[in-house]
Structures are given as C-alpha cells and as structure tokens.
Amino acid sequence: MSGQLQLLMLSTSNQSAVWLMLLSARWPIFGGEFFMQEGSVRALRSELRDRESEAGRLSLLESSALALANGPDVKIALAEVLSLAARHFAADSGVILSLEQGNLSVVAAYGNVLPVGASILMGGVLAKAMQSPHQPVLREHIDSRLRLGGSAKVSMELLLPLCLTNSAQGILAIMSEGVGILPTSNDIATMQALSVLIAGVLQRPSPSKP
C-alpha cells in the first residue's frame, strides 16, 4: 500500500498502545486510516530504531552498574559486565585488562581470548590506548594480540582506556570475528561511560583479609 497505512484493529496489549501513541502523535487518523508519505514511514522506522538502540544502551549501563555494585566478588562482577558489553555489540569476545607493574594483566575474559591471569607487555596499540588523551581506538580487519594464537584475526576491535583521572587503569577491549555493524558514536560514548565504572572498581582498594 504505497504512501498509506491502514489501522485494522487496536489490540489491548501494551505494545499496541505504545505504537498507537507514537503514531497518533505524528499523523491524524481519518476513518481508521493513517495517510503518510513514504518518507514519513521511513522517518518513523528510523526513530523507532533509534529509540530501541538508546534503550539498549541505557539498559547496558544500568545492568553493569548493578552488577558492579552488588557482585559478591570483583572478578565475578567484571566478568558479568564484560559479557553484557560483548553481547550488546553482538561480539564474540572481549577482555578487561588491568595495569599492574608496567604490564597489562587479564582480569576478565570472554570468548576465545587470553585467559584470566595472563600478562601482556605494554606496546603498540595497547600503549597508544593507555596514553593521553585516552581516546577509544577502533580497528578493522586486524590481528589482535588479545586473542588466542590460531584465531587472532578479527573484523573489529574496540579498545577503551579505563580512566577515572588523568591516568589509565587498564583497557576494556571488545572484539568480533564476524562482519557486523560497527559501533556508532553513541555506542562508543556508552562504552566510555562503562569504562569509567570499571575503572572505579579497579581503583577500589581490595578488602583486607582478617
């Protein structure tokens, strides 16, 4: 039906109510029909997708904050947050690295990556991510030092420095072998906010043992 949408029946479900609110706020209803140009239809679809993406980003931050605040153990909490971040991007792997005595140590791992406890020499792109001005580094179709040997090739690698002040505490890395949609500027901004939460946990003093 070119340029025209027909409303057949209003369901009592919440989802239908939301759709009706969104549609009726923008286009008048005449005899149960919405008269819309094709451009308006595309604009509506785009807006709904944007709203869904924004809801997903907010959900990621909320779930991560709760995990970090309520986790019984720091390592368990970090592993959960890493898993949430990777799934948000539909990525197959990721690591959280902590700066320890000049090297980077794996404190959380997801997928086919270096295991927890592995130590990585500082250098190359990892050193760049740790240096001021502490900007995210997005690379495509590269060999990642963070993956296990035979599966080093990835289609996407996103490195985010973990910073609270002017110094980086480590790196959050998300990687994927498969070709997918690259993170948008809003996605990266969300991951930067998440990296601040993680940095706060890494900087938190460990509880003293009795």
mmCIF file of C-alpha atoms in Angstrom:
data_model
loop_
_atom_site.group_PDB
_atom_site.id
_atom_site.type_symbol
_atom_site.label_atom_id
_atom_site.label_comp_id
_atom_site.label_asym_id
_atom_site.label_seq_id
_atom_site.Cartn_x
_atom_site.Cartn_y
_atom_site.Cartn_z
ATOM 1 C CA MET A 1 0.000 0.000 0.000
ATOM 2 C CA SER A 2 2.070 2.884 -1.285
ATOM 3 C CA GLY A 3 2.023 6.035 0.824
ATOM 4 C CA GLN A 4 -0.793 4.729 3.054
ATOM 5 C CA LEU A 5 -1.075 2.690 6.246
ATOM 6 C CA GLN A 6 -4.383 1.259 7.393
ATOM 7 C CA LEU A 7 -5.089 0.573 11.045
ATOM 8 C CA LEU A 8 -7.211 -2.591 11.098
ATOM 9 C CA MET A 9 -7.734 -3.142 14.797
ATOM 10 C CA LEU A 10 -6.410 -1.782 18.097
ATOM 11 C CA SER A 11 -5.150 -4.505 20.404
ATOM 12 C CA THR A 12 -5.351 -4.153 24.166
ATOM 13 C CA SER A 13 -1.692 -5.097 24.586
ATOM 14 C CA ASN A 14 0.866 -2.605 25.883
ATOM 15 C CA GLN A 15 2.869 -2.877 22.686
ATOM 16 C CA SER A 16 -0.104 -1.838 20.575
ATOM 17 C CA ALA A 17 -0.804 1.048 22.927
ATOM 18 C CA VAL A 18 2.759 2.291 22.549
ATOM 19 C CA TRP A 19 2.556 2.082 18.770
ATOM 20 C CA LEU A 20 -0.718 3.965 18.775
ATOM 21 C CA MET A 21 0.729 6.721 20.957
ATOM 22 C CA LEU A 22 3.754 7.109 18.701
ATOM 23 C CA LEU A 23 1.699 7.145 15.529
ATOM 24 C CA SER A 24 -1.169 9.328 16.709
ATOM 25 C CA ALA A 25 1.287 11.935 17.989
ATOM 26 C CA ARG A 26 2.510 12.457 14.435
ATOM 27 C CA TRP A 27 -0.279 11.683 11.966
ATOM 28 C CA PRO A 28 -4.035 12.330 12.171
ATOM 29 C CA ILE A 29 -6.439 9.412 11.954
ATOM 30 C CA PHE A 30 -9.279 9.632 9.441
ATOM 31 C CA GLY A 31 -11.811 6.822 9.435
ATOM 32 C CA GLY A 32 -9.236 4.409 10.879
ATOM 33 C CA GLU A 33 -6.583 5.164 8.256
ATOM 34 C CA PHE A 34 -3.175 6.836 8.508
ATOM 35 C CA PHE A 35 -2.265 8.873 5.457
ATOM 36 C CA MET A 36 1.529 9.011 5.349
ATOM 37 C CA GLN A 37 4.112 9.684 2.699
ATOM 38 C CA GLU A 38 6.793 7.053 2.166
ATOM 39 C CA GLY A 39 9.389 9.449 3.571
ATOM 40 C CA SER A 40 7.357 9.755 6.759
ATOM 41 C CA VAL A 41 7.212 5.972 7.095
ATOM 42 C CA ARG A 42 10.990 5.747 6.784
ATOM 43 C CA ALA A 43 11.410 8.530 9.339
ATOM 44 C CA LEU A 44 9.166 6.706 11.800
ATOM 45 C CA ARG A 45 11.049 3.444 11.356
ATOM 46 C CA SER A 46 14.346 5.249 11.863
ATOM 47 C CA GLU A 47 13.083 6.953 15.009
ATOM 48 C CA LEU A 48 11.814 3.678 16.457
ATOM 49 C CA ARG A 49 15.165 2.028 15.754
ATOM 50 C CA ASP A 50 16.968 4.934 17.434
ATOM 51 C CA ARG A 51 14.722 4.649 20.477
ATOM 52 C CA GLU A 52 15.331 0.916 20.689
ATOM 53 C CA SER A 53 19.097 1.443 20.442
ATOM 54 C CA GLU A 54 19.010 4.126 23.128
ATOM 55 C CA ALA A 55 17.012 1.829 25.412
ATOM 56 C CA GLY A 56 19.596 -0.912 24.860
ATOM 57 C CA ARG A 57 22.478 1.392 25.753
ATOM 58 C CA LEU A 58 20.764 2.601 28.919
ATOM 59 C CA SER A 59 19.971 -0.991 29.877
ATOM 60 C CA LEU A 60 23.638 -1.947 29.443
ATOM 61 C CA LEU A 61 24.803 0.825 31.786
ATOM 62 C CA GLU A 62 22.107 0.084 34.360
ATOM 63 C CA SER A 63 22.758 -3.668 34.386
ATOM 64 C CA SER A 64 26.519 -3.119 34.581
ATOM 65 C CA ALA A 65 26.240 -0.655 37.457
ATOM 66 C CA LEU A 66 24.075 -3.098 39.398
ATOM 67 C CA ALA A 67 26.485 -5.962 38.726
ATOM 68 C CA LEU A 68 29.481 -3.933 39.909
ATOM 69 C CA ALA A 69 27.651 -2.681 42.991
ATOM 70 C CA ASN A 70 26.101 -5.972 44.078
ATOM 71 C CA GLY A 71 28.543 -8.605 42.828
ATOM 72 C CA PRO A 72 29.800 -10.944 45.554
ATOM 73 C CA ASP A 73 33.305 -10.771 44.095
ATOM 74 C CA VAL A 74 35.065 -8.174 41.949
ATOM 75 C CA LYS A 75 36.256 -10.689 39.365
ATOM 76 C CA ILE A 76 32.792 -12.218 39.046
ATOM 77 C CA ALA A 77 31.260 -8.765 38.640
ATOM 78 C CA LEU A 78 33.805 -7.746 35.994
ATOM 79 C CA ALA A 79 33.210 -10.976 34.070
ATOM 80 C CA GLU A 80 29.459 -10.302 34.060
ATOM 81 C CA VAL A 81 29.928 -6.712 32.870
ATOM 82 C CA LEU A 82 32.283 -7.845 30.104
ATOM 83 C CA SER A 83 29.745 -10.425 28.967
ATOM 84 C CA LEU A 84 26.995 -7.778 28.912
ATOM 85 C CA ALA A 85 29.163 -5.405 26.854
ATOM 86 C CA ALA A 86 30.143 -8.072 24.329
ATOM 87 C CA ARG A 87 26.559 -9.238 23.841
ATOM 88 C CA HIS A 88 25.408 -5.635 23.421
ATOM 89 C CA PHE A 89 27.645 -5.421 20.329
ATOM 90 C CA ALA A 90 26.877 -8.995 19.233
ATOM 91 C CA ALA A 91 30.641 -9.531 19.605
ATOM 92 C CA ASP A 92 32.162 -12.938 20.269
ATOM 93 C CA SER A 93 34.998 -11.961 22.595
ATOM 94 C CA GLY A 94 36.442 -9.367 24.944
ATOM 95 C CA VAL A 95 38.837 -8.770 27.807
ATOM 96 C CA ILE A 96 39.322 -6.375 30.693
ATOM 97 C CA LEU A 97 42.974 -5.534 31.286
ATOM 98 C CA SER A 98 44.375 -4.018 34.462
ATOM 99 C CA LEU A 99 47.677 -2.138 34.663
ATOM 100 C CA GLU A 100 49.977 -3.999 37.043
ATOM 101 C CA GLN A 101 53.690 -3.208 37.440
ATOM 102 C CA GLY A 102 54.015 -1.734 33.957
ATOM 103 C CA ASN A 103 52.262 -4.600 32.167
ATOM 104 C CA LEU A 104 48.631 -5.363 31.402
ATOM 105 C CA SER A 105 47.025 -8.278 33.209
ATOM 106 C CA VAL A 106 43.805 -10.010 32.124
ATOM 107 C CA VAL A 107 41.246 -9.715 34.942
ATOM 108 C CA ALA A 108 38.175 -10.766 32.935
ATOM 109 C CA ALA A 109 37.860 -12.771 29.719
ATOM 110 C CA TYR A 110 35.009 -13.612 27.356
ATOM 111 C CA GLY A 111 35.297 -15.869 24.333
ATOM 112 C CA ASN A 112 38.432 -17.118 22.586
ATOM 113 C CA VAL A 113 40.890 -14.714 24.222
ATOM 114 C CA LEU A 114 43.825 -14.760 26.597
ATOM 115 C CA PRO A 115 42.837 -16.316 29.946
ATOM 116 C CA VAL A 116 42.427 -14.520 33.248
ATOM 117 C CA GLY A 117 45.846 -14.032 34.827
ATOM 118 C CA ALA A 118 47.739 -13.726 31.541
ATOM 119 C CA SER A 119 50.190 -10.813 31.348
ATOM 120 C CA ILE A 120 50.742 -8.713 28.227
ATOM 121 C CA LEU A 121 53.711 -6.460 27.566
ATOM 122 C CA MET A 122 52.779 -2.838 27.052
ATOM 123 C CA GLY A 123 53.370 -1.690 23.495
ATOM 124 C CA GLY A 124 51.850 -0.897 20.123
ATOM 125 C CA VAL A 125 48.177 -0.049 20.013
ATOM 126 C CA LEU A 126 47.699 -1.047 23.664
ATOM 127 C CA ALA A 127 50.243 1.547 24.753
ATOM 128 C CA LYS A 128 48.567 4.112 22.500
ATOM 129 C CA ALA A 129 45.199 3.481 24.143
ATOM 130 C CA MET A 130 46.751 3.926 27.595
ATOM 131 C CA GLN A 131 48.339 7.262 26.748
ATOM 132 C CA SER A 132 46.806 10.742 26.963
ATOM 133 C CA PRO A 133 44.333 11.897 25.672
ATOM 134 C CA HIS A 134 42.953 8.386 26.399
ATOM 135 C CA GLN A 135 40.736 8.067 23.351
ATOM 136 C CA PRO A 136 38.971 4.900 22.144
ATOM 137 C CA VAL A 137 40.740 3.004 19.376
ATOM 138 C CA LEU A 138 38.578 1.256 16.772
ATOM 139 C CA ARG A 139 40.334 -1.023 14.291
ATOM 140 C CA GLU A 140 39.020 -3.226 11.494
ATOM 141 C CA HIS A 141 40.359 -6.455 9.952
ATOM 142 C CA ILE A 142 43.454 -6.860 12.095
ATOM 143 C CA ASP A 143 45.350 -9.489 14.077
ATOM 144 C CA SER A 144 44.584 -8.914 17.744
ATOM 145 C CA ARG A 145 47.196 -9.566 20.415
ATOM 146 C CA LEU A 146 44.370 -10.307 22.825
ATOM 147 C CA ARG A 147 43.041 -13.369 21.005
ATOM 148 C CA LEU A 148 44.438 -16.872 21.271
ATOM 149 C CA GLY A 149 47.054 -17.694 18.647
ATOM 150 C CA GLY A 150 45.106 -19.510 15.910
ATOM 151 C CA SER A 151 42.199 -17.068 15.987
ATOM 152 C CA ALA A 152 43.992 -13.741 16.095
ATOM 153 C CA LYS A 153 42.206 -12.324 13.039
ATOM 154 C CA VAL A 154 39.167 -10.193 13.887
ATOM 155 C CA SER A 155 36.911 -7.971 11.823
ATOM 156 C CA MET A 156 36.582 -5.429 14.640
ATOM 157 C CA GLU A 157 38.498 -4.491 17.775
ATOM 158 C CA LEU A 158 37.443 -1.658 20.067
ATOM 159 C CA LEU A 159 39.858 -0.571 22.811
ATOM 160 C CA LEU A 160 38.695 1.778 25.562
ATOM 161 C CA PRO A 161 41.065 3.118 28.235
ATOM 162 C CA LEU A 162 39.802 2.720 31.793
ATOM 163 C CA CYS A 163 40.229 6.184 33.303
ATOM 164 C CA LEU A 164 38.975 7.988 36.374
ATOM 165 C CA THR A 165 41.501 10.806 36.426
ATOM 166 C CA ASN A 166 44.390 11.637 34.110
ATOM 167 C CA SER A 167 45.881 8.166 34.240
ATOM 168 C CA ALA A 168 44.551 4.939 32.721
ATOM 169 C CA GLN A 169 43.974 1.953 34.989
ATOM 170 C CA GLY A 170 43.670 -0.527 32.141
ATOM 171 C CA ILE A 171 41.732 -1.295 28.941
ATOM 172 C CA LEU A 172 38.309 -2.647 28.036
ATOM 173 C CA ALA A 173 38.525 -4.497 24.722
ATOM 174 C CA ILE A 174 35.647 -5.838 22.613
ATOM 175 C CA MET A 175 36.386 -7.954 19.528
ATOM 176 C CA SER A 176 34.487 -9.890 16.890
ATOM 177 C CA GLU A 177 35.456 -12.308 14.145
ATOM 178 C CA GLY A 178 32.224 -11.946 12.207
ATOM 179 C CA VAL A 179 31.450 -8.997 9.999
ATOM 180 C CA GLY A 180 28.798 -6.918 11.749
ATOM 181 C CA ILE A 181 27.673 -3.353 12.199
ATOM 182 C CA LEU A 182 30.416 -1.123 13.550
ATOM 183 C CA PRO A 183 29.676 0.744 16.791
ATOM 184 C CA THR A 184 28.211 4.202 16.326
ATOM 185 C CA SER A 185 29.425 7.329 18.096
ATOM 186 C CA ASN A 186 26.603 6.846 20.612
ATOM 187 C CA ASP A 187 27.701 3.248 21.202
ATOM 188 C CA ILE A 188 31.273 4.358 21.825
ATOM 189 C CA ALA A 189 30.117 7.116 24.190
ATOM 190 C CA THR A 190 28.167 4.489 26.134
ATOM 191 C CA MET A 191 31.228 2.259 26.321
ATOM 192 C CA GLN A 192 33.285 5.196 27.580
ATOM 193 C CA ALA A 193 30.769 5.669 30.393
ATOM 194 C CA LEU A 194 31.006 1.947 31.130
ATOM 195 C CA SER A 195 34.800 2.157 31.182
ATOM 196 C CA VAL A 196 34.596 4.807 33.915
ATOM 197 C CA LEU A 197 32.511 2.424 36.043
ATOM 198 C CA ILE A 198 35.053 -0.350 35.520
ATOM 199 C CA ALA A 199 37.964 1.975 36.306
ATOM 200 C CA GLY A 200 36.317 2.854 39.606
ATOM 201 C CA VAL A 201 36.177 -0.822 40.544
ATOM 202 C CA LEU A 202 39.808 -1.436 39.539
ATOM 203 C CA GLN A 203 40.940 1.540 41.588
ATOM 204 C CA ARG A 204 38.939 0.475 44.626
ATOM 205 C CA PRO A 205 41.217 -0.876 47.373
ATOM 206 C CA SER A 206 40.990 -4.603 47.939
ATOM 207 C CA PRO A 207 39.371 -5.555 51.241
ATOM 208 C CA SER A 208 41.917 -6.528 53.859
ATOM 209 C CA LYS A 209 41.946 -10.155 54.884
ATOM 210 C CA PRO A 210 41.212 -10.956 58.555
#
